CSV table of C-alpha atoms in Angstrom, one decimal:
chain,number,residue,atom,x,y,z
A,1,UNK,CA,-16.3,-43.6,99.5
A,2,UNK,CA,-12.5,-43.8,98.4
A,3,UNK,CA,-11.6,-43.4,95.1
A,4,UNK,CA,-9.4,-45.9,93.1
A,5,UNK,CA,-5.8,-44.6,92.1
A,6,UNK,CA,-6.2,-44.0,88.4
A,7,UNK,CA,-9.8,-42.9,88.3
A,8,UNK,CA,-11.0,-39.9,86.5
A,9,UNK,CA,-12.0,-38.4,89.6
A,10,UNK,CA,-8.5,-39.0,91.3
A,11,UNK,CA,-6.7,-37.6,87.8
A,12,UNK,CA,-9.2,-34.6,88.1
A,13,UNK,CA,-8.3,-33.8,92.0
A,14,UNK,CA,-4.7,-34.6,91.1
A,15,UNK,CA,-4.6,-32.4,88.3
A,16,UNK,CA,-6.0,-29.2,89.6
A,17,UNK,CA,-5.4,-29.8,93.1
A,18,UNK,CA,-8.8,-29.3,94.3
A,19,UNK,CA,-12.0,-31.4,95.1
A,20,UNK,CA,-13.8,-32.5,92.4
A,21,UNK,CA,-17.0,-30.7,92.7
A,22,UNK,CA,-19.3,-29.2,89.6
A,23,UNK,CA,-18.6,-25.6,90.2
A,24,UNK,CA,-14.7,-26.6,90.1
A,25,UNK,CA,-15.0,-28.7,87.1
A,26,UNK,CA,-16.8,-26.2,85.1
A,27,UNK,CA,-14.4,-23.4,86.0
A,28,UNK,CA,-11.2,-24.4,84.0
A,29,UNK,CA,-13.5,-24.8,80.8
A,30,UNK,CA,-14.7,-21.4,81.1
A,31,UNK,CA,-11.1,-20.0,81.6
A,32,UNK,CA,-9.8,-21.8,78.5
A,33,UNK,CA,-12.4,-20.8,75.9
A,34,UNK,CA,-10.8,-18.9,73.0
A,35,UNK,CA,-12.0,-15.0,73.0
A,36,UNK,CA,-12.4,-13.3,69.9
A,37,UNK,CA,-9.9,-10.8,68.2
A,38,UNK,CA,-10.9,-7.8,66.5
A,39,UNK,CA,-9.4,-7.0,63.2
A,40,UNK,CA,-8.0,-3.6,64.9
A,41,UNK,CA,-6.2,-5.7,67.2
A,42,UNK,CA,-4.6,-7.9,64.5
A,43,UNK,CA,-3.7,-4.9,62.5
A,44,UNK,CA,-1.9,-3.5,65.7
A,45,UNK,CA,0.0,-6.8,65.8
A,46,UNK,CA,1.5,-6.7,62.4
A,47,UNK,CA,-0.9,-9.5,60.9
A,48,UNK,CA,-2.5,-8.6,57.3
A,49,UNK,CA,-6.3,-8.8,57.5
A,50,UNK,CA,-8.3,-11.8,55.7
A,51,UNK,CA,-8.9,-11.0,52.1
A,52,UNK,CA,-6.3,-8.5,51.4
A,53,UNK,CA,-2.9,-8.5,50.0
A,54,UNK,CA,0.3,-8.2,51.7
A,55,UNK,CA,2.1,-4.9,51.2
A,56,UNK,CA,5.3,-6.8,49.7
A,57,UNK,CA,3.5,-8.4,47.3
A,58,UNK,CA,1.7,-5.7,45.6
A,59,UNK,CA,3.2,-4.5,42.4
A,60,UNK,CA,4.2,-1.2,42.1
A,61,UNK,CA,2.3,1.3,40.2
A,62,UNK,CA,4.4,1.9,36.9
A,63,UNK,CA,1.6,4.3,35.0
A,64,UNK,CA,3.0,6.7,33.6
A,65,UNK,CA,1.9,10.5,34.1
A,66,UNK,CA,-0.7,12.3,31.9
A,67,UNK,CA,1.8,14.7,30.6
A,68,UNK,CA,4.9,12.2,30.4
A,69,UNK,CA,6.3,11.9,27.0
A,70,UNK,CA,7.4,8.5,25.6
A,71,UNK,CA,11.2,7.7,25.3
A,72,UNK,CA,12.6,8.1,21.6
A,73,UNK,CA,15.7,6.8,20.8
A,74,UNK,CA,18.3,8.6,18.1
A,75,UNK,CA,17.7,5.6,15.6
A,76,UNK,CA,14.1,6.0,15.6
A,77,UNK,CA,14.1,9.8,15.1
A,78,UNK,CA,16.6,9.2,12.2
A,79,UNK,CA,14.4,6.4,10.7
A,80,UNK,CA,11.4,8.6,10.9
A,81,UNK,CA,12.7,11.5,9.4
A,82,UNK,CA,14.4,9.3,6.5
A,83,UNK,CA,10.9,7.7,5.6
A,84,UNK,CA,9.0,11.0,5.7
A,85,UNK,CA,11.6,12.2,3.6
A,86,UNK,CA,11.1,9.5,1.2
A,87,UNK,CA,7.6,9.9,1.0
A,88,UNK,CA,7.6,13.3,0.3
A,89,UNK,CA,10.0,13.5,-2.1
A,90,UNK,CA,8.3,10.7,-4.3
A,91,UNK,CA,4.9,12.8,-4.1
A,92,UNK,CA,7.5,16.0,-5.1
A,93,UNK,CA,8.6,14.1,-7.9
A,94,UNK,CA,5.4,13.2,-9.3
A,95,UNK,CA,4.0,16.7,-9.2
A,96,UNK,CA,7.4,17.6,-11.0
A,97,UNK,CA,6.9,15.1,-13.5
A,98,UNK,CA,3.2,16.1,-14.3
A,99,UNK,CA,4.1,19.9,-14.3
A,100,UNK,CA,6.6,19.1,-17.0
A,101,UNK,CA,4.5,17.1,-18.9
A,102,UNK,CA,1.8,20.2,-19.1
A,103,UNK,CA,4.4,22.6,-19.4
A,104,UNK,CA,5.7,21.1,-22.6
A,105,UNK,CA,2.6,20.0,-24.0
A,106,UNK,CA,0.9,23.2,-23.9
A,107,UNK,CA,2.5,25.0,-27.3
A,108,UNK,CA,1.5,21.7,-29.4
A,109,UNK,CA,-2.0,21.5,-28.0
A,110,UNK,CA,-2.5,25.2,-28.6
A,111,UNK,CA,-1.3,24.7,-32.3
A,112,UNK,CA,-3.7,21.7,-33.0
A,113,UNK,CA,-6.3,22.0,-35.5
A,114,UNK,CA,-8.4,18.8,-34.5
A,115,UNK,CA,-9.7,17.6,-31.4
A,116,UNK,CA,-7.1,16.1,-29.2
A,117,UNK,CA,-9.0,13.8,-27.4
A,118,UNK,CA,-11.6,12.4,-30.1
A,119,UNK,CA,-9.1,13.0,-33.2
A,120,UNK,CA,-8.3,9.6,-34.5
A,121,UNK,CA,-5.6,10.8,-37.0
A,122,UNK,CA,-1.8,11.7,-36.0
A,123,UNK,CA,0.1,14.3,-38.3
A,124,UNK,CA,1.7,16.3,-35.6
A,125,UNK,CA,4.4,17.4,-38.2
A,126,UNK,CA,2.3,18.5,-40.6
A,127,UNK,CA,1.5,22.4,-41.5
A,128,UNK,CA,-1.1,22.9,-39.9
A,129,UNK,CA,-0.6,20.2,-37.5
A,130,UNK,CA,-3.5,17.8,-36.7
A,131,UNK,CA,-3.6,15.1,-34.1
A,132,UNK,CA,-5.6,13.4,-31.4
A,133,UNK,CA,-5.3,10.6,-29.0
A,134,UNK,CA,-8.5,8.6,-29.5
A,135,UNK,CA,-6.8,5.9,-31.5
A,136,UNK,CA,-4.1,5.2,-29.5
A,137,UNK,CA,-5.7,5.4,-26.1
A,138,UNK,CA,-7.9,2.9,-27.6
A,139,UNK,CA,-5.4,0.6,-28.6
A,140,UNK,CA,-3.7,1.0,-25.0
A,141,UNK,CA,-6.4,-0.1,-23.3
A,142,UNK,CA,-7.5,-2.9,-25.5
A,143,UNK,CA,-4.2,-4.4,-25.4
A,144,UNK,CA,-3.5,-4.1,-21.8
A,145,UNK,CA,-6.9,-5.3,-20.8
A,146,UNK,CA,-6.9,-8.3,-23.1
A,147,UNK,CA,-3.2,-9.0,-22.0
A,148,UNK,CA,-4.5,-9.1,-18.2
A,149,UNK,CA,-7.4,-11.3,-19.1
A,150,UNK,CA,-5.1,-13.8,-20.4
A,151,UNK,CA,-2.2,-13.8,-17.6
A,152,UNK,CA,-4.4,-13.4,-14.5
A,153,UNK,CA,-6.1,-16.7,-14.6
A,154,UNK,CA,-2.9,-18.5,-15.9
A,155,UNK,CA,-0.6,-16.7,-13.2
A,156,UNK,CA,-2.9,-17.7,-10.3
A,157,UNK,CA,-3.3,-21.2,-11.0
A,158,UNK,CA,0.9,-21.2,-11.5
A,159,UNK,CA,0.9,-19.6,-8.0
A,160,UNK,CA,-1.6,-22.1,-6.7
A,161,UNK,CA,0.2,-25.0,-7.9
A,162,UNK,CA,3.5,-23.7,-6.8
A,163,UNK,CA,2.4,-23.0,-3.2
A,164,UNK,CA,0.0,-26.0,-2.3
A,165,UNK,CA,0.1,-28.7,-5.2
A,166,UNK,CA,3.8,-29.0,-6.1
A,167,UNK,CA,6.4,-30.9,-4.1
A,168,UNK,CA,8.9,-28.7,-2.3
A,169,UNK,CA,12.0,-29.3,-4.7
A,170,UNK,CA,9.8,-28.8,-7.7
A,171,UNK,CA,8.1,-25.8,-6.3
A,172,UNK,CA,11.5,-24.2,-5.4
A,173,UNK,CA,12.6,-24.8,-9.3
A,174,UNK,CA,9.7,-23.3,-10.8
A,175,UNK,CA,9.4,-20.3,-8.6
A,176,UNK,CA,13.0,-19.8,-9.8
A,177,UNK,CA,11.6,-19.9,-13.3
A,178,UNK,CA,9.1,-17.5,-12.7
A,179,UNK,CA,11.6,-15.2,-11.3
A,180,UNK,CA,13.8,-15.2,-13.9
A,181,UNK,CA,11.3,-14.3,-16.6
A,182,UNK,CA,10.4,-11.2,-15.1
A,183,UNK,CA,14.0,-10.2,-15.6
A,184,UNK,CA,14.0,-11.1,-19.5
A,185,UNK,CA,14.1,-7.4,-21.4
A,186,UNK,CA,11.1,-6.4,-23.5
A,187,UNK,CA,13.1,-6.3,-26.4
A,188,UNK,CA,13.5,-9.8,-26.6
A,189,UNK,CA,9.9,-10.5,-26.0
A,190,UNK,CA,9.2,-7.9,-28.9
A,191,UNK,CA,11.6,-9.7,-31.2
A,192,UNK,CA,10.3,-13.0,-30.0
A,193,UNK,CA,6.6,-12.0,-30.7
A,194,UNK,CA,7.4,-10.7,-34.3
A,195,UNK,CA,10.0,-13.5,-35.6
A,196,UNK,CA,8.7,-16.7,-33.9
A,197,UNK,CA,5.1,-16.2,-32.5
A,198,UNK,CA,3.6,-13.9,-35.4
A,199,UNK,CA,4.1,-16.2,-38.3
A,200,UNK,CA,2.8,-19.0,-36.4
A,201,UNK,CA,-0.3,-17.1,-34.8
A,202,UNK,CA,-2.2,-16.8,-37.9
A,203,UNK,CA,-3.8,-20.1,-37.9
A,204,UNK,CA,-4.8,-19.8,-34.3
A,205,UNK,CA,-6.5,-16.2,-35.2
A,206,UNK,CA,-7.8,-17.6,-38.4
A,207,UNK,CA,-9.6,-20.5,-36.0
A,208,UNK,CA,-10.8,-18.0,-33.8
A,209,UNK,CA,-12.5,-15.8,-36.6
A,210,UNK,CA,-14.2,-19.2,-37.9
A,211,UNK,CA,-15.9,-20.5,-35.0
A,212,UNK,CA,-16.1,-17.6,-32.9
A,213,UNK,CA,-16.8,-14.8,-35.5
A,214,UNK,CA,-20.2,-14.3,-34.1
A,215,UNK,CA,-18.7,-12.5,-31.2
A,216,UNK,CA,-18.0,-9.0,-32.6
A,217,UNK,CA,-14.3,-9.0,-31.3
A,218,UNK,CA,-13.2,-12.0,-33.6
A,219,UNK,CA,-15.4,-10.8,-36.7
A,220,UNK,CA,-13.3,-9.7,-39.4
A,221,UNK,CA,-14.6,-8.5,-43.0
A,222,UNK,CA,-12.1,-10.7,-44.8
A,223,UNK,CA,-9.7,-13.7,-43.8
A,224,UNK,CA,-6.7,-11.6,-43.3
A,225,UNK,CA,-5.1,-12.1,-40.3
A,226,UNK,CA,-1.5,-11.0,-38.8
A,227,UNK,CA,-0.1,-8.4,-36.3
A,228,UNK,CA,-3.0,-7.7,-34.3
A,229,UNK,CA,-4.0,-6.4,-31.3
A,230,UNK,CA,-4.7,-10.0,-30.1
A,231,UNK,CA,-1.2,-11.0,-31.0
A,232,UNK,CA,0.4,-7.9,-29.1
A,233,UNK,CA,-2.4,-8.8,-26.1
A,234,UNK,CA,-0.7,-12.3,-26.0
A,235,UNK,CA,3.0,-10.9,-26.1
A,236,UNK,CA,2.3,-8.4,-23.3
A,237,UNK,CA,0.2,-11.2,-21.3
A,238,UNK,CA,3.6,-13.2,-21.5
A,239,UNK,CA,5.6,-10.3,-20.0
A,240,UNK,CA,3.2,-9.4,-17.0
A,241,UNK,CA,2.6,-13.1,-16.4
A,242,UNK,CA,6.2,-13.5,-14.2
A,243,UNK,CA,5.0,-10.4,-12.0
A,244,UNK,CA,1.5,-11.0,-11.3
A,245,UNK,CA,2.6,-15.1,-10.8
A,246,UNK,CA,5.6,-13.9,-8.6
A,247,UNK,CA,3.5,-11.5,-6.2
A,248,UNK,CA,0.5,-14.0,-6.2
A,249,UNK,CA,2.7,-16.6,-4.8
A,250,UNK,CA,4.1,-14.6,-2.0
A,251,UNK,CA,0.7,-13.9,-0.8
A,252,UNK,CA,-0.4,-17.2,-1.1
A,253,UNK,CA,2.1,-18.4,0.8
A,254,UNK,CA,1.7,-16.1,3.8
A,255,UNK,CA,-1.9,-17.8,4.4
A,256,UNK,CA,-1.9,-19.2,7.9
A,257,UNK,CA,-1.7,-22.8,8.0
A,258,UNK,CA,-4.4,-23.2,10.9
A,259,UNK,CA,-6.8,-21.8,8.3
A,260,UNK,CA,-5.7,-24.2,5.6
A,261,UNK,CA,-6.0,-26.8,8.1
A,262,UNK,CA,-9.1,-26.0,9.7
A,263,UNK,CA,-10.9,-26.0,6.1
A,264,UNK,CA,-9.3,-29.6,5.7
A,265,UNK,CA,-10.4,-30.6,9.2
A,266,UNK,CA,-14.2,-29.5,8.8
A,267,UNK,CA,-14.1,-32.2,5.4
A,268,UNK,CA,-13.4,-29.6,2.8
A,269,UNK,CA,-11.4,-31.1,-0.3
A,270,UNK,CA,-8.6,-29.6,-1.5
A,271,UNK,CA,-9.9,-27.2,-4.1
A,272,UNK,CA,-12.8,-26.0,-1.5
A,273,UNK,CA,-9.9,-25.3,1.1
A,274,UNK,CA,-8.5,-23.0,-1.8
A,275,UNK,CA,-11.7,-21.5,-2.4
A,276,UNK,CA,-12.7,-20.8,1.0
A,277,UNK,CA,-9.3,-20.1,2.7
A,278,UNK,CA,-6.5,-19.3,0.4
A,279,UNK,CA,-8.1,-17.1,-2.3
A,280,UNK,CA,-10.4,-14.8,-0.1
A,281,UNK,CA,-7.0,-14.3,2.1
A,282,UNK,CA,-4.8,-13.5,-0.8
A,283,UNK,CA,-7.5,-11.5,-2.8
A,284,UNK,CA,-5.8,-8.1,-2.2
A,285,UNK,CA,-2.3,-9.3,-3.5
A,286,UNK,CA,-3.6,-10.7,-6.6
A,287,UNK,CA,-5.4,-7.2,-7.1
A,288,UNK,CA,-2.4,-5.4,-6.4
A,289,UNK,CA,-0.6,-7.8,-8.7
A,290,UNK,CA,-3.1,-7.4,-11.4
A,291,UNK,CA,-3.0,-3.7,-11.4
A,292,UNK,CA,1.1,-3.9,-11.2
A,293,UNK,CA,0.8,-6.0,-14.6
A,294,UNK,CA,-1.7,-3.8,-16.1
A,295,UNK,CA,0.4,-0.7,-15.5
A,296,UNK,CA,3.4,-2.4,-17.2
A,297,UNK,CA,1.3,-3.5,-19.8
A,298,UNK,CA,0.0,-0.1,-20.6
A,299,UNK,CA,3.6,1.6,-20.5
A,300,UNK,CA,5.3,-1.2,-22.7
A,301,UNK,CA,7.1,0.3,-25.9
A,302,UNK,CA,9.3,-1.9,-27.5
A,303,UNK,CA,7.5,-5.1,-27.8
A,304,UNK,CA,4.4,-3.3,-28.9
A,305,UNK,CA,6.1,-1.2,-31.5
A,306,UNK,CA,7.5,-4.2,-32.8
A,307,UNK,CA,4.3,-6.3,-33.1
A,308,UNK,CA,1.8,-3.8,-34.2
A,309,UNK,CA,2.0,-2.0,-37.4
A,310,UNK,CA,1.1,1.5,-36.3
A,311,UNK,CA,-1.9,2.3,-37.6
A,312,UNK,CA,-4.6,4.9,-36.3
A,313,UNK,CA,-7.8,3.7,-36.3
A,314,UNK,CA,-10.3,2.6,-33.8
A,315,UNK,CA,-11.3,-1.1,-34.4
A,316,UNK,CA,-13.3,-3.9,-32.3
A,317,UNK,CA,-11.9,-6.3,-34.6
A,318,UNK,CA,-8.9,-7.3,-32.6
A,319,UNK,CA,-7.7,-9.9,-35.1
A,320,UNK,CA,-7.4,-7.3,-37.6
A,321,UNK,CA,-4.1,-6.5,-38.9
A,322,UNK,CA,-4.0,-3.0,-37.1
A,323,UNK,CA,-3.7,-1.1,-34.1
A,324,UNK,CA,-0.9,1.2,-32.2
A,325,UNK,CA,-0.7,2.3,-28.4
A,326,UNK,CA,0.5,5.7,-26.6
A,327,UNK,CA,4.2,4.2,-25.6
A,328,UNK,CA,4.8,2.6,-28.9
A,329,UNK,CA,3.8,5.8,-31.0
A,330,UNK,CA,6.1,7.8,-28.6
A,331,UNK,CA,9.0,5.2,-29.4
A,332,UNK,CA,8.1,5.2,-33.2
A,333,UNK,CA,7.6,9.0,-33.7
A,334,UNK,CA,10.1,10.8,-31.6
A,335,UNK,CA,13.3,10.7,-33.3
A,336,UNK,CA,11.6,12.4,-36.4
A,337,UNK,CA,9.4,14.7,-34.8
A,338,UNK,CA,9.7,18.7,-35.0
A,339,UNK,CA,9.2,20.7,-32.0
A,340,UNK,CA,5.1,20.6,-32.6
A,341,UNK,CA,5.3,16.9,-32.8
A,342,UNK,CA,7.5,16.6,-29.5
A,343,UNK,CA,4.8,18.5,-27.9
A,344,UNK,CA,2.0,16.3,-29.1
A,345,UNK,CA,3.7,13.0,-28.1
A,346,UNK,CA,4.7,14.7,-24.5
A,347,UNK,CA,0.7,15.6,-24.6
A,348,UNK,CA,-0.2,11.6,-25.0
A,349,UNK,CA,2.4,11.0,-22.6
A,350,UNK,CA,0.4,13.1,-20.1
A,351,UNK,CA,-2.6,10.9,-21.0
A,352,UNK,CA,-1.2,8.0,-20.2
A,353,UNK,CA,0.2,9.3,-17.0
A,354,UNK,CA,-3.5,10.3,-15.8
A,355,UNK,CA,-4.9,7.2,-16.9
A,356,UNK,CA,-2.1,5.1,-14.9
A,357,UNK,CA,-3.0,7.3,-11.9
A,358,UNK,CA,-6.9,6.6,-12.6
A,359,UNK,CA,-6.4,2.9,-12.9
A,360,UNK,CA,-4.4,2.7,-9.4
A,361,UNK,CA,-6.7,4.8,-7.6
A,362,UNK,CA,-9.4,2.7,-8.8
A,363,UNK,CA,-7.7,-0.3,-7.9
A,364,UNK,CA,-7.1,1.1,-4.4
A,365,UNK,CA,-10.9,2.2,-3.8
A,366,UNK,CA,-11.8,-1.8,-4.9
A,367,UNK,CA,-9.4,-3.4,-2.3
A,368,UNK,CA,-10.6,-1.1,0.5
A,369,UNK,CA,-14.4,-1.3,-0.6
A,370,UNK,CA,-14.8,-4.6,1.7
A,371,UNK,CA,-13.4,-5.7,4.9
A,372,UNK,CA,-12.0,-9.2,3.7
A,373,UNK,CA,-10.3,-7.5,0.6
A,374,UNK,CA,-8.2,-5.3,3.1
A,375,UNK,CA,-7.4,-8.1,5.5
A,376,UNK,CA,-9.4,-6.9,8.6
A,377,UNK,CA,-11.7,-9.4,8.4
A,378,UNK,CA,-8.6,-12.0,8.3
């Protein structure tokens, strides 16, 4: 049987040079089968095993040793020492003020024939001297708390309007005016309250006594109204209003825009957005601003000295023309006081110093009492 040229059998015979037999056909296939290579052979040949990273792509180990110290520059060292010195100096200064007040008040307190904490009258220049800080401390706290109650809601409203509601140009102008009011001297507020506000405020006080006389604070025995604790609270409220409003505005402007937009995206109204996103975030700042305003109200001197009639009695009727504060009493009586009288005034200043520190400590405790106050939950 002859083989046709170009047939598969002829190609096989020409390609191998051997006759086409079953043994000859299977032999090349067996020789062409791939052989398995072990990982040892691959590694020996210089290739990377499957599933591993080439050595040139492995990042270097930059972990510092356990005993290594971080590198600190000269500027960092200087700044750290300056801030530490400033903090320690402030504590030392406060301690020196407290020591001065205690030393200067010791002689007057030892010569006092009355109870310094419970006596209402103030006759430190008399012989024998009798004086107490009860009426002065009462007037200080009542006027300052009244000013805080009046000023904080108005200041927060102003801050929210400037931050959220007002257009950009109007907000810039209002913010400038609020900041400018904080720079007005206290004597200007006192003169304005004495000359302008007091004569025109009697109608308001009479209206409060007529319609809210069932409240003990507005109940007066007679129809006499005038330079009262309520008038002093209003003057102090106008004085601390710019401080509280300015700080609250800065705090509200720091609220993340994502919080506000998220509340609006969930269907909240603008007031609901303010109540749920803005006020909780800015609550620590508002509390701090309120305590700062309270401290200024308790330590205000000239404005209260011009408004109040400088009487020494405790009365819960804030519309009655009476009252005095520690700072105003120091301003009014220091010029004509003898040695014991000056020591008594310094002792009353020590009480105001302690009360201010206690108020600030309470404010810090209120802020740290809940996580959302301190900002950790934001």
